[in-house]
Tab-separated table of C-alpha atoms in Angstrom:
chain	number	residue	atom	x	y	z
A	23	MET	CA	-0.012	0.093	0.222
A	24	THR	CA	1.297	3.486	-0.881
A	25	GLY	CA	-0.716	5.497	1.506
A	26	ASN	CA	-2.334	7.368	-1.403
A	27	THR	CA	-5.958	7.715	-2.143
A	28	GLU	CA	-6.687	4.942	-4.700
A	29	VAL	CA	-9.208	5.805	-7.450
A	30	VAL	CA	-10.270	3.249	-9.810
A	31	VAL	CA	-11.900	4.306	-13.128
A	32	ILE	CA	-13.941	1.484	-14.948
A	33	GLY	CA	-13.965	2.173	-18.832
A	34	GLY	CA	-11.396	3.761	-21.059
A	35	GLY	CA	-13.725	5.793	-23.480
A	36	TYR	CA	-14.039	9.633	-23.633
A	37	ALA	CA	-15.332	9.939	-20.152
A	38	GLY	CA	-12.992	7.375	-18.319
A	39	VAL	CA	-9.693	8.777	-19.986
A	40	MET	CA	-10.587	12.551	-19.379
A	41	ALA	CA	-11.266	11.480	-15.602
A	42	ALA	CA	-8.277	9.425	-15.192
A	43	ASN	CA	-5.929	12.057	-16.632
A	44	ARG	CA	-7.663	14.778	-14.439
A	45	LEU	CA	-7.194	13.041	-11.287
A	46	THR	CA	-3.490	12.770	-11.469
A	47	GLN	CA	-3.334	16.612	-10.335
A	48	ARG	CA	-2.801	15.457	-6.897
A	49	ASP	CA	0.487	13.542	-6.140
A	50	ASP	CA	-1.096	11.625	-3.234
A	51	VAL	CA	-3.762	10.083	-5.599
A	52	THR	CA	-3.086	6.669	-7.432
A	53	VAL	CA	-5.260	6.089	-10.599
A	54	THR	CA	-6.021	2.864	-12.019
A	55	LEU	CA	-7.951	2.695	-15.496
A	56	ILE	CA	-9.583	-0.638	-16.238
A	57	ASN	CA	-10.689	-1.093	-19.626
A	58	PRO	CA	-11.382	-4.459	-21.757
A	59	ARG	CA	-9.233	-3.252	-24.710
A	60	PRO	CA	-5.423	-2.176	-24.723
A	61	ASP	CA	-6.058	0.865	-27.060
A	62	PHE	CA	-8.398	3.885	-27.063
A	63	VAL	CA	-11.536	3.490	-29.484
A	64	GLU	CA	-12.585	6.466	-31.412
A	65	ARG	CA	-16.262	5.467	-31.515
A	66	ILE	CA	-17.025	8.452	-33.763
A	67	ARG	CA	-14.922	7.051	-36.530
A	68	LEU	CA	-16.287	3.516	-36.500
A	69	HIS	CA	-18.168	3.981	-39.780
A	70	GLN	CA	-14.823	4.882	-41.164
A	71	LEU	CA	-13.378	1.641	-40.124
A	72	VAL	CA	-16.113	-0.080	-41.848
A	73	GLY	CA	-15.534	2.050	-44.844
A	74	GLY	CA	-11.984	1.665	-44.799
A	75	SER	CA	-10.730	5.202	-44.238
A	76	ASP	CA	-9.556	4.917	-40.528
A	77	ASP	CA	-8.878	2.255	-37.958
A	78	ALA	CA	-10.738	4.174	-35.147
A	79	VAL	CA	-8.080	3.348	-32.829
A	80	VAL	CA	-5.464	5.488	-30.832
A	81	ALA	CA	-2.701	4.277	-28.391
A	82	TYR	CA	-3.400	4.841	-25.076
A	83	THR	CA	0.167	6.206	-24.828
A	84	ASP	CA	-1.198	9.229	-26.957
A	85	VAL	CA	-3.980	10.103	-24.651
A	86	LEU	CA	-3.415	8.680	-21.185
A	87	ARG	CA	-1.226	10.434	-18.489
A	88	PRO	CA	2.122	8.540	-17.651
A	89	GLY	CA	1.521	7.081	-14.381
A	90	VAL	CA	-2.124	5.997	-14.822
A	91	GLY	CA	-2.074	2.337	-14.314
A	92	LEU	CA	-3.777	0.663	-17.171
A	93	VAL	CA	-5.444	-2.796	-16.429
A	94	VAL	CA	-6.613	-4.602	-19.647
A	95	ASP	CA	-9.517	-6.621	-18.158
A	96	THR	CA	-13.277	-6.539	-17.706
A	97	VAL	CA	-15.001	-5.728	-14.367
A	98	THR	CA	-17.588	-8.293	-13.518
A	99	ARG	CA	-18.732	-6.832	-10.177
A	100	ILE	CA	-18.674	-3.922	-8.040
A	101	ASP	CA	-18.659	-4.465	-4.223
A	102	ALA	CA	-19.553	-1.034	-3.073
A	103	ALA	CA	-19.545	-2.087	0.793
A	104	GLY	CA	-16.149	-3.659	0.443
A	105	ARG	CA	-14.833	-0.956	-1.932
A	106	SER	CA	-13.433	-3.294	-4.571
A	107	VAL	CA	-14.173	-4.629	-8.043
A	108	THR	CA	-13.944	-8.212	-9.237
A	109	LEU	CA	-12.183	-8.754	-12.722
A	110	ALA	CA	-12.910	-11.305	-15.346
A	111	THR	CA	-9.658	-12.908	-14.561
A	112	GLY	CA	-10.752	-13.387	-10.929
A	113	ASP	CA	-8.391	-10.680	-9.509
A	114	THR	CA	-9.787	-8.048	-7.113
A	115	VAL	CA	-8.873	-4.359	-7.273
A	116	ARG	CA	-9.724	-2.206	-4.110
A	117	TYR	CA	-10.447	1.472	-4.253
A	118	ASP	CA	-11.192	4.598	-2.062
A	119	TYR	CA	-13.190	6.105	-4.987
A	120	LEU	CA	-14.736	4.529	-8.130
A	121	ILE	CA	-15.530	6.385	-11.434
A	122	TYR	CA	-18.246	4.409	-13.418
A	123	ALA	CA	-17.656	5.261	-17.023
A	124	VAL	CA	-18.414	1.937	-18.847
A	125	GLY	CA	-20.098	3.750	-21.854
A	126	SER	CA	-22.644	2.193	-24.029
A	127	GLY	CA	-23.020	-0.367	-26.743
A	128	SER	CA	-25.481	-2.196	-29.038
A	129	ALA	CA	-29.055	-2.530	-27.597
A	130	ASP	CA	-31.193	-5.809	-27.971
A	131	PRO	CA	-32.855	-5.129	-31.214
A	132	ARG	CA	-35.845	-7.165	-30.255
A	133	VAL	CA	-36.914	-7.507	-33.964
A	134	PRO	CA	-37.231	-11.068	-35.264
A	135	GLY	CA	-34.082	-12.104	-36.927
A	136	ALA	CA	-32.107	-8.970	-36.223
A	137	ALA	CA	-29.746	-10.620	-33.825
A	138	GLU	CA	-29.081	-13.582	-36.124
A	139	PHE	CA	-28.643	-11.823	-39.353
A	140	ALA	CA	-28.073	-8.079	-38.959
A	141	TYR	CA	-24.553	-6.601	-37.994
A	142	PRO	CA	-24.580	-4.195	-34.992
A	143	LEU	CA	-22.265	-1.245	-35.119
A	144	ALA	CA	-21.608	0.143	-31.785
A	145	ASP	CA	-18.067	-0.783	-30.661
A	146	LEU	CA	-14.912	-1.724	-32.130
A	147	GLU	CA	-15.403	-5.579	-32.230
A	148	GLU	CA	-18.614	-5.066	-34.035
A	149	ALA	CA	-16.953	-2.949	-36.548
A	150	GLN	CA	-14.219	-5.309	-37.003
A	151	ARG	CA	-16.617	-8.084	-37.699
A	152	LEU	CA	-18.568	-6.080	-40.240
A	153	ARG	CA	-15.654	-5.042	-42.196
A	154	PRO	CA	-14.766	-8.339	-43.797
A	155	VAL	CA	-18.519	-9.310	-44.502
A	156	LEU	CA	-18.697	-6.122	-46.622
A	157	ASP	CA	-15.374	-6.672	-48.234
A	158	ALA	CA	-16.594	-10.132	-49.339
A	159	ALA	CA	-19.877	-8.969	-50.716
A	160	PRO	CA	-19.850	-7.611	-54.516
A	161	MET	CA	-19.964	-3.864	-54.780
A	162	THR	CA	-23.408	-4.254	-56.474
A	163	ALA	CA	-24.775	-6.357	-53.743
A	164	PRO	CA	-27.630	-4.371	-51.728
A	165	VAL	CA	-26.724	-2.951	-48.359
A	166	THR	CA	-29.364	-1.971	-46.016
A	167	VAL	CA	-28.623	0.171	-42.889
A	168	VAL	CA	-31.217	0.248	-40.300
A	169	GLY	CA	-31.393	3.525	-38.256
A	170	GLY	CA	-31.906	7.038	-39.201
A	171	GLY	CA	-29.506	8.761	-36.598
A	172	PRO	CA	-25.882	9.847	-36.933
A	173	THR	CA	-24.501	6.355	-36.977
A	174	GLY	CA	-26.795	5.125	-39.640
A	175	ILE	CA	-26.436	8.235	-41.700
A	176	GLU	CA	-22.735	8.180	-41.431
A	177	THR	CA	-22.388	4.441	-42.254
A	178	ALA	CA	-24.761	4.782	-45.304
A	179	ALA	CA	-22.833	7.799	-46.615
A	180	GLU	CA	-19.626	6.113	-46.140
A	181	LEU	CA	-20.510	2.823	-47.977
A	182	ALA	CA	-22.454	4.726	-50.798
A	183	GLU	CA	-19.484	6.881	-51.442
A	184	ALA	CA	-17.240	4.057	-51.796
A	185	GLY	CA	-19.610	2.841	-54.581
A	186	ARG	CA	-22.070	0.450	-52.916
A	187	THR	CA	-25.906	0.036	-53.148
A	188	VAL	CA	-27.251	1.260	-49.988
A	189	THR	CA	-30.809	1.625	-48.714
A	190	LEU	CA	-31.325	3.663	-45.125
A	191	VAL	CA	-34.180	2.659	-43.222
A	192	CYS	CA	-35.080	5.437	-40.991
A	193	GLY	CA	-38.162	4.691	-39.175
A	194	LYS	CA	-40.263	7.761	-38.729
A	195	VAL	CA	-37.730	10.321	-39.836
A	196	LEU	CA	-34.276	10.800	-41.106
A	197	GLY	CA	-32.069	12.665	-38.661
A	198	PRO	CA	-34.615	13.350	-35.973
A	199	TYR	CA	-32.345	15.523	-33.908
A	200	LEU	CA	-31.854	17.877	-36.796
A	201	HIS	CA	-33.604	21.080	-37.761
A	202	LYS	CA	-35.770	20.682	-40.872
A	203	ARG	CA	-33.340	22.868	-42.916
A	204	GLY	CA	-30.362	20.490	-41.652
A	205	ARG	CA	-32.493	17.359	-42.494
A	206	ARG	CA	-32.931	18.731	-46.039
A	207	SER	CA	-29.313	19.144	-46.445
A	208	VAL	CA	-28.739	15.564	-45.235
A	209	ALA	CA	-31.165	14.102	-47.630
A	210	LYS	CA	-29.762	16.072	-50.557
A	211	ARG	CA	-26.214	14.563	-49.967
A	212	LEU	CA	-27.475	11.280	-49.540
A	213	ALA	CA	-29.446	11.346	-52.679
A	214	ALA	CA	-26.526	12.558	-54.550
A	215	LEU	CA	-24.487	9.648	-53.139
A	216	GLY	CA	-27.210	7.445	-54.413
A	217	VAL	CA	-28.460	6.427	-50.987
A	218	THR	CA	-32.252	5.280	-51.177
A	219	VAL	CA	-33.799	6.846	-47.874
A	220	ILE	CA	-37.045	5.134	-46.607
A	221	GLU	CA	-38.793	7.061	-43.761
A	222	GLY	CA	-42.372	7.870	-42.653
A	223	PRO	CA	-45.183	5.604	-42.183
A	224	GLY	CA	-44.638	1.912	-42.907
A	225	ALA	CA	-40.769	2.379	-42.559
A	226	LYS	CA	-40.444	0.390	-39.215
A	227	VAL	CA	-38.492	-2.960	-39.598
A	228	THR	CA	-40.578	-5.896	-38.466
A	229	ALA	CA	-38.236	-8.731	-39.552
A	230	VAL	CA	-34.725	-9.355	-40.638
A	231	THR	CA	-33.824	-12.456	-42.829
A	232	ARG	CA	-30.574	-13.747	-44.208
A	233	ASP	CA	-31.209	-11.903	-47.441
A	234	ALA	CA	-34.015	-9.365	-46.778
A	235	VAL	CA	-35.455	-6.734	-44.508
A	236	ARG	CA	-39.176	-6.532	-44.061
A	237	LEU	CA	-41.030	-3.381	-43.103
A	238	ASP	CA	-44.419	-2.994	-41.321
A	239	ASP	CA	-46.204	-1.804	-44.532
A	240	GLY	CA	-45.491	-5.109	-46.108
A	241	ARG	CA	-42.519	-4.220	-48.300
A	242	THR	CA	-39.602	-6.566	-48.351
A	243	LEU	CA	-36.008	-5.200	-49.246
A	244	GLN	CA	-33.370	-7.319	-50.692
A	245	SER	CA	-30.297	-6.969	-48.488
A	246	ARG	CA	-27.100	-8.903	-48.854
A	247	VAL	CA	-25.714	-7.235	-45.637
A	248	THR	CA	-27.842	-5.626	-42.963
A	249	ILE	CA	-26.261	-3.092	-40.582
A	250	TRP	CA	-28.141	-2.415	-37.408
A	251	THR	CA	-27.474	1.159	-35.854
A	252	ALA	CA	-31.025	1.461	-34.312
A	253	GLY	CA	-30.362	1.901	-30.727
A	254	PHE	CA	-27.855	1.820	-27.802
A	255	GLY	CA	-27.783	0.131	-24.504
A	256	VAL	CA	-25.748	0.286	-21.413
A	257	PRO	CA	-23.829	-2.632	-19.639
A	258	ASP	CA	-25.790	-4.233	-16.645
A	259	LEU	CA	-22.682	-3.890	-14.218
A	260	ALA	CA	-24.355	-1.390	-12.120
A	261	ALA	CA	-27.604	-3.256	-11.844
A	262	ARG	CA	-25.846	-6.483	-11.247
A	263	SER	CA	-23.792	-4.900	-8.467
A	264	GLY	CA	-26.840	-3.760	-6.582
A	265	LEU	CA	-26.622	-0.019	-7.454
A	266	SER	CA	-29.680	2.034	-8.528
A	267	THR	CA	-30.083	2.482	-12.078
A	268	ASP	CA	-32.597	4.090	-14.561
A	269	ALA	CA	-34.957	1.930	-16.679
A	270	LEU	CA	-32.094	1.608	-19.148
A	271	GLY	CA	-29.461	0.623	-16.607
A	272	ARG	CA	-27.694	3.804	-16.427
A	273	LEU	CA	-26.185	4.645	-12.866
A	274	LEU	CA	-28.320	6.883	-11.130
A	275	THR	CA	-26.599	9.917	-9.631
A	276	ASP	CA	-27.142	13.401	-8.125
A	277	GLU	CA	-26.019	16.596	-9.869
A	278	THR	CA	-22.354	16.242	-8.709
A	279	LEU	CA	-22.384	12.655	-10.689
A	280	THR	CA	-22.247	10.856	-7.249
A	281	SER	CA	-24.345	7.693	-6.940
A	282	VAL	CA	-27.451	8.045	-4.954
A	283	ASP	CA	-26.203	4.896	-2.995
A	284	ASP	CA	-22.680	5.643	-2.403
A	285	ASP	CA	-20.748	8.920	-2.188
A	286	ARG	CA	-17.394	6.892	-2.948
A	287	VAL	CA	-19.003	6.045	-6.410
A	288	VAL	CA	-19.222	8.530	-9.147
A	289	ALA	CA	-20.424	8.130	-12.738
A	290	ALA	CA	-19.834	9.874	-16.152
A	291	GLY	CA	-20.670	9.487	-19.782
A	292	ASP	CA	-23.259	7.369	-21.488
A	293	SER	CA	-23.798	5.136	-18.425
A	294	ALA	CA	-24.576	8.076	-16.044
A	295	ALA	CA	-28.117	9.226	-15.353
A	296	PRO	CA	-27.746	12.555	-13.200
A	297	SER	CA	-30.940	13.100	-11.392
A	298	ASN	CA	-32.576	10.577	-13.705
A	299	LEU	CA	-32.226	13.323	-16.608
A	300	PRO	CA	-29.413	11.887	-18.641
A	301	ALA	CA	-27.856	13.792	-21.368
A	302	ARG	CA	-27.727	12.753	-24.946
A	303	MET	CA	-25.401	9.769	-25.458
A	304	SER	CA	-22.223	11.428	-27.115
A	305	CYS	CA	-18.487	12.123	-26.661
A	306	GLN	CA	-19.895	15.785	-26.502
A	307	ALA	CA	-21.436	14.922	-23.130
A	308	ALA	CA	-18.969	12.110	-21.865
A	309	THR	CA	-15.683	14.396	-22.012
A	310	PRO	CA	-17.112	17.206	-19.799
A	311	GLN	CA	-18.782	14.718	-17.559
A	312	GLY	CA	-15.469	12.897	-17.114
A	313	ALA	CA	-13.851	16.091	-16.030
A	314	ARG	CA	-16.722	16.928	-13.664
A	315	ALA	CA	-16.577	13.459	-12.140
A	316	ALA	CA	-12.852	13.656	-11.396
A	317	ASP	CA	-13.401	17.071	-9.929
A	318	THR	CA	-16.207	15.617	-7.803
A	319	VAL	CA	-13.639	12.983	-6.349
A	320	LEU	CA	-10.860	15.569	-6.031
A	321	SER	CA	-13.253	17.805	-4.074
A	322	ARG	CA	-14.385	15.027	-1.677
A	323	ILE	CA	-10.673	14.103	-1.049
A	324	ALA	CA	-9.986	17.871	-0.334
A	325	GLY	CA	-12.888	17.884	2.127
A	326	GLU	CA	-14.667	20.293	-0.139
A	327	ALA	CA	-18.131	20.359	-1.689
A	328	PRO	CA	-18.417	19.145	-5.158
A	329	SER	CA	-19.775	21.573	-7.837
A	330	PRO	CA	-22.902	20.285	-9.825
A	331	LEU	CA	-23.013	19.470	-13.361
A	332	ASN	CA	-23.250	22.114	-15.925
A	333	GLN	CA	-23.960	20.249	-19.130
A	334	VAL	CA	-24.019	22.509	-22.405
A	335	PHE	CA	-24.151	21.329	-25.998
A	336	ALA	CA	-23.055	22.917	-29.399
A	337	GLY	CA	-24.876	20.700	-31.651
A	338	GLN	CA	-24.541	17.724	-33.678
A	339	CYS	CA	-21.629	16.859	-36.240
A	340	ILE	CA	-22.492	14.158	-39.039
A	341	SER	CA	-20.074	13.040	-41.588
A	342	LEU	CA	-21.678	12.338	-45.057
A	343	GLY	CA	-18.733	10.540	-46.568
A	344	ARG	CA	-15.223	11.891	-46.813
A	345	GLY	CA	-16.507	14.837	-49.242
A	346	GLY	CA	-19.498	16.176	-47.176
A	347	GLY	CA	-20.914	16.574	-43.714
A	348	ILE	CA	-23.096	18.785	-41.461
A	349	PHE	CA	-22.641	20.599	-38.213
A	350	GLN	CA	-26.088	21.238	-36.807
A	351	PHE	CA	-25.888	24.086	-34.296
A	352	ALA	CA	-28.068	23.822	-31.339
A	353	HIS	CA	-29.078	25.838	-28.217
A	354	ARG	CA	-27.031	24.986	-25.321
A	355	ASN	CA	-29.828	22.832	-23.956
A	356	ASP	CA	-29.325	20.792	-26.987
A	357	ILE	CA	-32.214	21.611	-29.174
A	358	ALA	CA	-31.339	22.212	-32.741
A	359	LEU	CA	-31.365	25.690	-34.264
A	360	TRP	CA	-32.224	26.666	-37.860
A	361	PHE	CA	-28.427	27.034	-38.651
A	362	HIS	CA	-26.143	24.514	-39.916
A	363	ILE	CA	-22.931	24.441	-41.861
A	364	GLY	CA	-22.898	21.563	-44.684
A	365	GLY	CA	-21.225	20.373	-47.764
A	366	ARG	CA	-17.223	20.143	-48.019
A	367	THR	CA	-17.091	22.775	-45.065
A	368	GLY	CA	-19.262	20.699	-43.018
A	369	ALA	CA	-16.934	17.647	-43.698
A	370	LYS	CA	-14.100	19.779	-42.552
A	371	VAL	CA	-15.709	20.948	-39.376
A	372	LYS	CA	-16.740	17.179	-38.583
A	373	GLU	CA	-12.969	16.305	-39.013
A	374	ILE	CA	-11.847	19.121	-36.883
A	375	VAL	CA	-14.395	18.228	-34.071
A	376	CYS	CA	-13.160	14.386	-34.330
A	377	ALA	CA	-9.481	15.202	-34.037
A	378	GLY	CA	-10.322	17.848	-31.370
A	379	THR	CA	-11.868	15.165	-29.041
A	380	VAL	CA	-8.696	13.406	-29.039
A	381	LYS	CA	-6.667	16.367	-28.742
A	382	HIS	CA	-8.668	17.488	-25.403
A	383	LEU	CA	-7.674	14.047	-24.046
A	384	ALA	CA	-4.099	14.243	-25.014
A	385	ALA	CA	-3.986	17.898	-23.665
A	386	GLU	CA	-5.311	17.011	-20.136
A	387	ALA	CA	-2.687	14.054	-20.340
A	388	HIS	CA	-0.144	16.496	-20.707
A	389	LYS	CA	-1.287	19.086	-18.189
A	390	PRO	CA	-3.933	17.722	-15.881
A	391	GLY	CA	-6.467	20.255	-14.875
A	392	SER	CA	-6.205	22.304	-18.026
A	393	TYR	CA	-9.425	21.096	-19.610
A	394	GLY	CA	-12.333	23.549	-18.849
A	395	LEU	CA	-15.484	23.045	-21.229
A	396	HIS	CA	-17.261	21.488	-18.289
A	397	ASN	CA	-17.334	24.937	-16.549
A	398	VAL	CA	-18.576	26.901	-19.588
A	399	SER	CA	-21.636	28.880	-18.465
A	400	GLY	CA	-24.879	28.192	-20.042
A	401	GLY	CA	-26.009	25.173	-18.145
A	402	GLY	CA	-28.856	27.056	-16.550
A	403	GLN	CA	-31.553	25.370	-18.462
A	404	ARG	CA	-30.969	22.250	-16.692
A	405	GLU	CA	-31.931	23.731	-13.432
A	406	LYS	CA	-35.217	24.560	-14.770
A	407	LEU	CA	-35.813	21.153	-16.095
A	408	LEU	CA	-34.839	19.832	-12.574
A	409	ARG	CA	-37.352	22.275	-10.972
A	410	ALA	CA	-40.115	21.295	-13.537
A	411	GLU	CA	-39.126	17.604	-12.773
A	412	ARG	CA	-39.531	18.205	-8.983
A	413	GLU	CA	-42.893	19.941	-9.491
A	414	ARG	CA	-44.054	17.204	-11.849
A	415	THR	CA	-43.077	14.481	-9.560
A	416	ALA	CA	-44.788	16.289	-6.500
A	417	VAL	CA	-48.119	16.198	-8.224
A	418	GLY	CA	-47.737	12.512	-8.836
A	419	HIS	CA	-47.466	12.584	-12.524
A	420	ASP	CA	-45.313	9.917	-14.247
A	421	ARG	CA	-42.690	10.687	-16.719
A	422	THR	CA	-41.048	8.645	-19.408
A	423	LEU	CA	-37.434	9.516	-20.515
A	424	THR	CA	-37.210	6.766	-22.923
A	425	ASP	CA	-39.869	5.975	-25.564
A	426	GLU	CA	-38.645	2.695	-27.457
A	427	LYS	CA	-41.395	2.811	-29.939
A	428	ASP	CA	-41.192	6.357	-30.869
A	429	LEU	CA	-37.803	7.531	-30.895
A	430	ALA	CA	-34.940	6.962	-33.347
A	431	VAL	CA	-31.360	6.199	-32.808
A	432	ASP	CA	-29.300	8.994	-31.539
A	433	ALA	CA	-32.327	11.456	-31.490
A	434	TYR	CA	-33.176	13.419	-28.545
A	435	VAL	CA	-36.357	15.762	-28.816
A	436	PRO	CA	-38.393	18.118	-26.691
A	437	ALA	CA	-40.721	16.432	-24.346
A	438	ASP	CA	-44.339	17.640	-23.900
A	439	GLY	CA	-45.731	19.939	-21.148
A	440	ALA	CA	-43.973	21.014	-18.336
A	441	LEU	CA	-40.592	19.492	-19.413
A	442	ASP	CA	-40.504	21.259	-22.697
A	443	GLY	CA	-36.891	21.235	-23.744
A	444	LEU	CA	-35.848	17.967	-22.094
A	445	ARG	CA	-33.843	15.623	-24.314
A	446	ARG	CA	-35.331	12.067	-24.484
A	447	SER	CA	-32.569	9.488	-25.012
A	448	GLU	CA	-33.267	7.277	-28.054
A	449	VAL	CA	-33.107	3.657	-27.724
A	450	LYS	CA	-34.870	1.877	-30.649
A	451	ALA	CA	-36.048	2.945	-34.114
């Protein structure tokens, strides 16, 4: 034992790496990062891996602070009472504080045949499995992408730009997050690439077979390769460990990202549900939450009161092949504005954003404590939502944050009534 405060970070994605780097500001803190892979995965480039323009992997030596202990393993259980985690190898790692940043992955599609015949695309291994399947298929073979959010749009565009015959099945609407002007821009680019877009009534997938996709209006689409991007889920580690979670399985926390069950457990990123009002699943939310989670732990070590979450958004970036893209601007409370940047300029902005996410991590590794976007003003809208939620709960109304029937992948739309402006996390197309 070193006598230092031991902090374990579970998950080496955007939130986990930011948190681990930031924790090293104190010499009396020992940080251990546990991740199932030996490299950092750029999830926002997985469509490029599938299309062949990037490997979506960055060495941890490029983004992780020297001195952070990297354990390549999977946590199978958290023992909050004993302050330890059990690994798949059987080893046990003790902690004084734990940061839960396990991220998200593919959700159970619950559509007949989808699990057997469709290829999900939410993590590195799924993308690596899909790539040789596409390589083995003739360029003229029909490819169907299910899911009209950013992942689906980006994958369809990437493959169509490479010359493949692609159909994008969106469910109700293409790019649900986008302003109607931005949606028109995306539709125009997809059409130019030759992508067939199916949306609106009757565009829900009801079954997937080895060589076809069936829609609820009776149509059957021939499909040599079906790619499933309609929905994300989170690991059940928190629930299996007896910690309180929301309906999707995200760890329930207060506004300092501290677990409602244990003030030694802090969460960040896609697997966190602060005040049961989770932010949109994205690196745009995960990175600043990683910084906030680290600050919460550092404040507790120093005997100070942690600061609350101040979540703000800039918008949504979508690549449309290597030659096009869109940056959809949004209010800081994550509601799309009329203004967007498209075309080749949009593609350049998208690349700047993708590269910038890694640069933020690398900069924090070089100089812990330098990142400050989690302190940008403008998160006051969240307090309004919290007040509205408290009032709504006080009078006995039920609220639904996730609507698995009506929301499409990566879409967050205003709720009705007292919660106007609240983003609902999308789970299923």
